[in-house]
Short mmCIF file of C-alpha atoms and ligand atoms in Angstrom, two decimals:
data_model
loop_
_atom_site.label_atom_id
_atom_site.label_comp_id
_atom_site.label_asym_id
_atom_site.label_seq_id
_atom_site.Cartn_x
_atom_site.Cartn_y
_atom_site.Cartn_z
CA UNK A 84 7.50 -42.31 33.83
CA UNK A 85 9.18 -38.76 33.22
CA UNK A 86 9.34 -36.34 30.56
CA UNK A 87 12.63 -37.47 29.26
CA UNK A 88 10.60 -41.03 27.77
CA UNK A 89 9.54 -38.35 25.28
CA UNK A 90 9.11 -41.94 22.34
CA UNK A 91 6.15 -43.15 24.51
CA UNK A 92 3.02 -43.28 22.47
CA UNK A 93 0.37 -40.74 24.67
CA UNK A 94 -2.34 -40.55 22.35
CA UNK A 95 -3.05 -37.21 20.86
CA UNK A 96 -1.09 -34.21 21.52
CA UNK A 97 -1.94 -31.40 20.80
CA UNK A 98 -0.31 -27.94 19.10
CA UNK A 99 -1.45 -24.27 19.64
CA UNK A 100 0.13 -22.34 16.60
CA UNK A 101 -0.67 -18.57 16.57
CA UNK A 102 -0.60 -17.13 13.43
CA UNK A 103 -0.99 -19.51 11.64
CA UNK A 104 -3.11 -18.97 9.00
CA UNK A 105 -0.36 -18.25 6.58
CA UNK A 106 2.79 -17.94 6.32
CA UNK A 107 5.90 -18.77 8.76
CA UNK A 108 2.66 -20.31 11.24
CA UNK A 109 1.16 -22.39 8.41
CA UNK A 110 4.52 -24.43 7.56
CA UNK A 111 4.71 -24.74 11.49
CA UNK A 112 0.95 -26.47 11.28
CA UNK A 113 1.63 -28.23 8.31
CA UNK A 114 5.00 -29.89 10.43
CA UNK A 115 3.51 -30.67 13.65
CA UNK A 116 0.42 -32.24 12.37
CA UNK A 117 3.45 -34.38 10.41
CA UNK A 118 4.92 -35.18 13.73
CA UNK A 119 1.78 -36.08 15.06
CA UNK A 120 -0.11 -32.99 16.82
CA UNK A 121 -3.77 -32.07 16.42
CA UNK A 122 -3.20 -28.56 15.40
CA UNK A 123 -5.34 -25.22 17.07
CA UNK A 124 -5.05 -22.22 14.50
CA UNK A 125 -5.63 -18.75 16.59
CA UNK A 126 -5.93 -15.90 14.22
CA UNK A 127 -7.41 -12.80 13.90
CA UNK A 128 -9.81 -14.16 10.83
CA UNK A 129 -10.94 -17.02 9.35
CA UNK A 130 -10.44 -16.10 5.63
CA UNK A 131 -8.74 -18.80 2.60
CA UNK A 132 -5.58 -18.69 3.44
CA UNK A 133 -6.99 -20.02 6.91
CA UNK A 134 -9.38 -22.62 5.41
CA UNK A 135 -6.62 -24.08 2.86
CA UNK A 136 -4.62 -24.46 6.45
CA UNK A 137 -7.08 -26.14 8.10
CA UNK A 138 -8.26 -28.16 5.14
CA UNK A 139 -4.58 -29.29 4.57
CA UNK A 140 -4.25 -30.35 8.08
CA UNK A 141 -7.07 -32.62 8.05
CA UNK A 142 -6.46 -34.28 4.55
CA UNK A 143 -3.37 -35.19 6.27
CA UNK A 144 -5.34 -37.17 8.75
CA UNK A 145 -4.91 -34.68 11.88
CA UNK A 146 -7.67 -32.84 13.47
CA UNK A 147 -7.06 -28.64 12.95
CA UNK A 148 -9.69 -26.05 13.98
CA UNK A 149 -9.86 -22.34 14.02
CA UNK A 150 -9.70 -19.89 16.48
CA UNK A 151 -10.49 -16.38 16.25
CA UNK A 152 -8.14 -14.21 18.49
CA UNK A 153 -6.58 -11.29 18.35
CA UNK A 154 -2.94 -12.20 20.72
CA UNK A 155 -3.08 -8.59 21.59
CA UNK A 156 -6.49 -8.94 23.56
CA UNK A 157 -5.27 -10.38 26.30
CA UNK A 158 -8.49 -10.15 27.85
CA UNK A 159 -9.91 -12.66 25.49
CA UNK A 160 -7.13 -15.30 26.17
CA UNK A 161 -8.83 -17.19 28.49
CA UNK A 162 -11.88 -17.73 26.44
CA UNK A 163 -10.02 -18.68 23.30
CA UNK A 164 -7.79 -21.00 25.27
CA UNK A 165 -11.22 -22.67 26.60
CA UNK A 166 -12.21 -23.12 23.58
CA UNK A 167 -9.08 -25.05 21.96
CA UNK A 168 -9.53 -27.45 25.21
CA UNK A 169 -12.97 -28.29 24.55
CA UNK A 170 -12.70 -28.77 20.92
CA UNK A 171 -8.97 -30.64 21.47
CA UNK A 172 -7.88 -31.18 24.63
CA UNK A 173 -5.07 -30.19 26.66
CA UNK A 174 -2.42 -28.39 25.30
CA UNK A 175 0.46 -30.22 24.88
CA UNK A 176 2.78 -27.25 23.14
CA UNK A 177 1.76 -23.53 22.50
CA UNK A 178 3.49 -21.59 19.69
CA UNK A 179 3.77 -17.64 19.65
CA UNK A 180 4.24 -17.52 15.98
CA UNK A 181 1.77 -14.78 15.59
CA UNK A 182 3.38 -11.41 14.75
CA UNK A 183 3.86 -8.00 12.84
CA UNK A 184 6.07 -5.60 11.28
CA UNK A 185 6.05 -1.64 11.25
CA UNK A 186 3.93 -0.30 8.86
CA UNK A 187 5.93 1.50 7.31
CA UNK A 188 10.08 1.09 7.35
CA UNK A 189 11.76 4.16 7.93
CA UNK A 190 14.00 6.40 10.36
CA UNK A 191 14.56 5.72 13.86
CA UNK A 192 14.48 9.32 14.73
CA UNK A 193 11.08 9.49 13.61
CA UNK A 194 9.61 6.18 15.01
CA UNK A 195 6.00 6.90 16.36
CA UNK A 196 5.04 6.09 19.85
CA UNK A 197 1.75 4.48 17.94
CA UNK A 198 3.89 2.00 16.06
CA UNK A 199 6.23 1.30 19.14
CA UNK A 200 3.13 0.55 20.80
CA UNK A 201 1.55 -1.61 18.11
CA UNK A 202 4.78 -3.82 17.80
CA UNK A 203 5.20 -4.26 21.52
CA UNK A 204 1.12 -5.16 22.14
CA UNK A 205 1.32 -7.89 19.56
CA UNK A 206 4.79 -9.26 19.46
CA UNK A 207 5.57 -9.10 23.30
CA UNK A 208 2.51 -8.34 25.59
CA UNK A 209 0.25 -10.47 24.55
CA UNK A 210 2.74 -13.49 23.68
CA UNK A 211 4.07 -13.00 27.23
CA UNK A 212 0.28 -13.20 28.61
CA UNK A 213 -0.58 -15.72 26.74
CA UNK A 214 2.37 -18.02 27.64
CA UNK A 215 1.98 -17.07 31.18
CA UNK A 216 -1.82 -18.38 31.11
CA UNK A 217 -0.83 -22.03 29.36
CA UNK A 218 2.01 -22.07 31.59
CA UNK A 219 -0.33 -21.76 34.66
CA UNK A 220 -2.35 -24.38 33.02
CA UNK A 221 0.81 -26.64 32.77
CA UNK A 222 1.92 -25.87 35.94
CA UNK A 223 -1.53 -27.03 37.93
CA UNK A 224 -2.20 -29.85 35.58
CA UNK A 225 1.35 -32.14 35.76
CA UNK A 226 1.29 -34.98 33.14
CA UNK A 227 4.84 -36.46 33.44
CA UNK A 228 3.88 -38.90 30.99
CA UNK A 229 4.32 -36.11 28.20
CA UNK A 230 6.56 -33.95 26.73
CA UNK A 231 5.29 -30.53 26.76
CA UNK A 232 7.06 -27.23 25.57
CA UNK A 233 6.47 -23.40 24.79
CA UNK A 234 8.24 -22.08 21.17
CA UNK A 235 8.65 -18.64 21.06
CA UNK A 236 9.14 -17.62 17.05
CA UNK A 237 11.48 -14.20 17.56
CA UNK A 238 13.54 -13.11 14.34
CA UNK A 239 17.16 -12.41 13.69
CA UNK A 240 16.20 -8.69 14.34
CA UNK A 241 16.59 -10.06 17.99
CA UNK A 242 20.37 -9.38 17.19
CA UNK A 243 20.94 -7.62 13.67
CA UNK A 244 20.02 -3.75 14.62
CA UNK A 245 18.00 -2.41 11.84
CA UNK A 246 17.30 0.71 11.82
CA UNK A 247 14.64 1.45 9.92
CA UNK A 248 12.35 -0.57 11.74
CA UNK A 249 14.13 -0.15 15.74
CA UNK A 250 10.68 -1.39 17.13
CA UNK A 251 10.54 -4.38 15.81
CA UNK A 252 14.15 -5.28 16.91
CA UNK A 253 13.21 -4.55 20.35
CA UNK A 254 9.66 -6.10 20.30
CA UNK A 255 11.68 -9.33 19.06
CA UNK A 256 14.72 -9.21 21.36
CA UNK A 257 12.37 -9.22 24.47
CA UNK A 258 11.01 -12.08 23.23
CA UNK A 259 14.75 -13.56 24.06
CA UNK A 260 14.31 -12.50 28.22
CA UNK A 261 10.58 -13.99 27.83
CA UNK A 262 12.30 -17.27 26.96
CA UNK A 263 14.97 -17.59 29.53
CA UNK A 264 12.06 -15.79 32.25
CA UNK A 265 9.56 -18.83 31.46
CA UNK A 266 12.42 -21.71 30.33
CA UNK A 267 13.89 -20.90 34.20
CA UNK A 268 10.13 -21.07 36.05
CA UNK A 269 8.75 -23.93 34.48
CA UNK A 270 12.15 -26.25 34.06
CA UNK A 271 11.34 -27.80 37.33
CA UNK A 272 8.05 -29.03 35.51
CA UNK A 273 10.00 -30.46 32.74
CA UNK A 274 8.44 -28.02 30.44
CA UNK A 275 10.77 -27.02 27.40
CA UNK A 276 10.84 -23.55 26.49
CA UNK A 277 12.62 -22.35 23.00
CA UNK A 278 13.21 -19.61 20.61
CA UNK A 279 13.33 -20.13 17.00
CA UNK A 280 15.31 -17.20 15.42
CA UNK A 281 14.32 -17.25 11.77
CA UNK A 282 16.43 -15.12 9.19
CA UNK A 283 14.84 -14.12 6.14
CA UNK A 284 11.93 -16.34 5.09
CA UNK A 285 9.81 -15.97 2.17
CA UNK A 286 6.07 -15.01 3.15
CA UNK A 287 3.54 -12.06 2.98
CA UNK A 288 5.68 -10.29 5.34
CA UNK A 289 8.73 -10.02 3.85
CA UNK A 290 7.06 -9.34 0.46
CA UNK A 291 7.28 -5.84 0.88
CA UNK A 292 11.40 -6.01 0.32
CA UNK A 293 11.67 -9.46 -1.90
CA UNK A 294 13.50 -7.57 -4.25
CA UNK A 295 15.65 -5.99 -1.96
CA UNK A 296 16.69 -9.56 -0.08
CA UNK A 297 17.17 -10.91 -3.94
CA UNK A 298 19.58 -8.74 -4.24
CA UNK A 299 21.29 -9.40 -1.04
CA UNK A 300 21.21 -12.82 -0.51
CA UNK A 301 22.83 -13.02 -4.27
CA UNK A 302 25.77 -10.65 -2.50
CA UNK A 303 26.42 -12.53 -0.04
CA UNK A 304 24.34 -11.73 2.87
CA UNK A 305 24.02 -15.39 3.84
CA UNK A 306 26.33 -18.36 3.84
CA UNK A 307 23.44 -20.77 2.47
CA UNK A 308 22.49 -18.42 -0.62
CA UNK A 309 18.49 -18.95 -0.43
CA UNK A 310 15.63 -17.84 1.52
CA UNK A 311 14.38 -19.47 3.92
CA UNK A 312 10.69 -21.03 3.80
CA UNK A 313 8.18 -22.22 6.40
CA UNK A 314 8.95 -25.65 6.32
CA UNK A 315 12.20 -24.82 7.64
CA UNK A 316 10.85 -23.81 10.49
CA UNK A 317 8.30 -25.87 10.77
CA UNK A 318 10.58 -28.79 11.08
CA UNK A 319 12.88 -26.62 13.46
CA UNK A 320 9.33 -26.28 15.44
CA UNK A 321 8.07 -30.30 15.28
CA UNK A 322 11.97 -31.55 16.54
CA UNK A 323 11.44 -29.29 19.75
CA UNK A 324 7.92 -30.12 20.09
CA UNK A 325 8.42 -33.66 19.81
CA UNK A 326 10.94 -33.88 22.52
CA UNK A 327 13.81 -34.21 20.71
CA UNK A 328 15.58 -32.23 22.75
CA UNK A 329 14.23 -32.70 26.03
CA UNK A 330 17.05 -32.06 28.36
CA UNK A 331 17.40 -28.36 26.72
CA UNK A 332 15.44 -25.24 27.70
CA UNK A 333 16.31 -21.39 26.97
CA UNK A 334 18.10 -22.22 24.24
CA UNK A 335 17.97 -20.04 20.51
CA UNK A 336 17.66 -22.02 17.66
CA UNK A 337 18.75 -20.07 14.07
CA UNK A 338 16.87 -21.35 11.47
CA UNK A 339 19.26 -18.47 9.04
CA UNK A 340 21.39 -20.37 6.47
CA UNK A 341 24.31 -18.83 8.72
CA UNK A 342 22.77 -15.52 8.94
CA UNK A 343 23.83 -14.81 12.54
CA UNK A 344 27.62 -15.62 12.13
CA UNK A 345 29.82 -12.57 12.19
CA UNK A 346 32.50 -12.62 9.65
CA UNK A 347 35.14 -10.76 8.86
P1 NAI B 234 2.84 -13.30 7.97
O1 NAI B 234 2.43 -11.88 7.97
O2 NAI B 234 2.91 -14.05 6.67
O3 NAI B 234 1.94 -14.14 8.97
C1 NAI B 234 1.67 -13.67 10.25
C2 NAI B 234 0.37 -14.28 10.74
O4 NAI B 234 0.11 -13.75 12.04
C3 NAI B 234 -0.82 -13.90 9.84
O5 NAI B 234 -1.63 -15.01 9.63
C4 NAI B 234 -1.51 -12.83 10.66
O6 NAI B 234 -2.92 -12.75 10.41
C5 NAI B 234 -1.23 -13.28 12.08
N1 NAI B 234 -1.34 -12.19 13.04
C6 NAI B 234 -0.87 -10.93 12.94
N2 NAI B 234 -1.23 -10.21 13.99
C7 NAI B 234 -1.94 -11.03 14.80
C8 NAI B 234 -2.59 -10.86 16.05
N3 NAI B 234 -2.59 -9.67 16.67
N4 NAI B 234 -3.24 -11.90 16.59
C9 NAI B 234 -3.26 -13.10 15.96
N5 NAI B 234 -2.68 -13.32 14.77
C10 NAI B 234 -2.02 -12.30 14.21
O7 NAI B 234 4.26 -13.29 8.67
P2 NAI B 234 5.37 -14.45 8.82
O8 NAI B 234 6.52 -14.05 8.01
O9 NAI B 234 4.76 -15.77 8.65
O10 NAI B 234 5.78 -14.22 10.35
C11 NAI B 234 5.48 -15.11 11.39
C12 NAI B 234 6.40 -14.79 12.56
O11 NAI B 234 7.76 -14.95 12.16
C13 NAI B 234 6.29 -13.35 13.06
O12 NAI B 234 6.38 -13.33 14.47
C14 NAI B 234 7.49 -12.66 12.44
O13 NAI B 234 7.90 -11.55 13.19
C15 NAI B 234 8.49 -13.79 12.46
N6 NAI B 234 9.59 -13.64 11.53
C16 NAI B 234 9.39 -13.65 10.16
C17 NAI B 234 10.47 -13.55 9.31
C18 NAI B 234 10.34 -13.57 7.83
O14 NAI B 234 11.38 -13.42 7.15
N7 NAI B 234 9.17 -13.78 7.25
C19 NAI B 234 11.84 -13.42 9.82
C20 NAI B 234 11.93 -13.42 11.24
C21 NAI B 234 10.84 -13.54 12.05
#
């Protein structure tokens, strides 16, 4: 068998979604535990938003537990990844959905070393070290029988400069390299490795300037005149993870309405 006879039945598979407690992570649960997956929740608290995840999950008929983990501590990765074995199984996909914003949006000339920091530890580092431990995993454990993949959740501030918040842009436009760095070590293991670029998607983090992307979005700012929602992505997330596109790796996947075209 190979990885490209993705439509075998393997038994459970199994999802690592970080962040997903709410939000962008949540609709990527709420997918993959459509499509199949047993669903791993690392976050940095178990609160209700997490519990209505997890409940949801399993009312669906799919087995979801919680993980506390902080993706910055990369010292703690091991432990946490341990523990989504032993309650799960193997991994069979591993999405680094968790992720933050600046604190507060404002000029570039005064962006703080502190929040540069902040944005890099959680959105980069600890993705990157994270990845590079399941990857490891992956890599010393073949199973060509399955379809196994890494989704990397970036944002279009990997290409749309915005200035009041120049950290986050580069904290998410690493995340690009990171793919195409892991995509080109672990393609000779059949292992898929993808970024979702979402544009602007209704959640607690872009609450903060709803009124703002109203506005816009009724101007024009998008070809598709909505915002986006989790389930968008979700389903963006459950077609890679499923292997529908198992002879692609690298590749950038805008989930926008047409955000990312330039027009003139
Ligand atoms: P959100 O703030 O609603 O959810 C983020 C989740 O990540 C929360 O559950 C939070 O607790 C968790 N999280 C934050 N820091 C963490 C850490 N250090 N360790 C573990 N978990 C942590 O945000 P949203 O909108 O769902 O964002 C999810 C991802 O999508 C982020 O990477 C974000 O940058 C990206 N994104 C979001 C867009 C949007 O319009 N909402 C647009 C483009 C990208």
């Amino acid at each position: 068998m190979t990885n490209q006879e993705t439509t075998k039945d393997v038994g459970v598979r199994v999802a690592l979604v970080t962040g997903g407690r709410r939000g962008i992570g949540r609709g990527i649960a709420y997918s993959l535990a459509a499509s199949g997956f047993d669903i791993a929740i690392a976050d940095l608290a178990f609160d209700d938003d997490a519990k209505e995840t997890i409940d949801t999950v399993r009312a669906r008929g799919r087995r979801a537990e919680f993980f506390a983990c902080d993706v910055a501590n990369i010292d703690r990765h091991a432990a946490v990844l341990d523990s989504v074995t032993t309650a799960l199984g193997p991994l069979d996909c591993l999405v680094n959905n968790a992720g933050i914003s600046v604190e507060r949006r404002g000029d570039l000339l005064e962006t703080t070393a502190e929040s540069f920091d902040r944005l890099m530890r959680v959105n980069l580092r600890g993705p990157f070290f994270l990845t590079q431990r399941v990857a490891a995993a992956f890599v010393a454990d073949p199973r060509p029988e399955r379809y196994r993949s890494i989704i990397n959740i970036s944002s279009a501030n990997a290409f749309a400069a915005s200035i009041n918040r120049g950290e986050y842009c580069l904290s998410k436009i690493a995340v690009t390299m990171a793919t195409w760095l892991f995509a080109t070590r672990l393609g000779e293991a059949g292992i898929g490795v993808f970024e979702i670029r979402p544009g602007i998607i209704r959640t607690g983090m872009t609450a903060v300037a709803e009124a703002d992307y109203d506005r816009r979005i009724r101007e024009g700012l998008t070809p598709m005149p909505r915002w986006g929602t989790p389930e968008d992505i979700g389903r963006a997330a459950a077609a890679l993870a499923s292997g529908a596109f198992a002879f692609s790796t690298g590749d950038v996947i805008h989930i926008d309405g047409g955000l990312h075209i330039q027009r003139l």
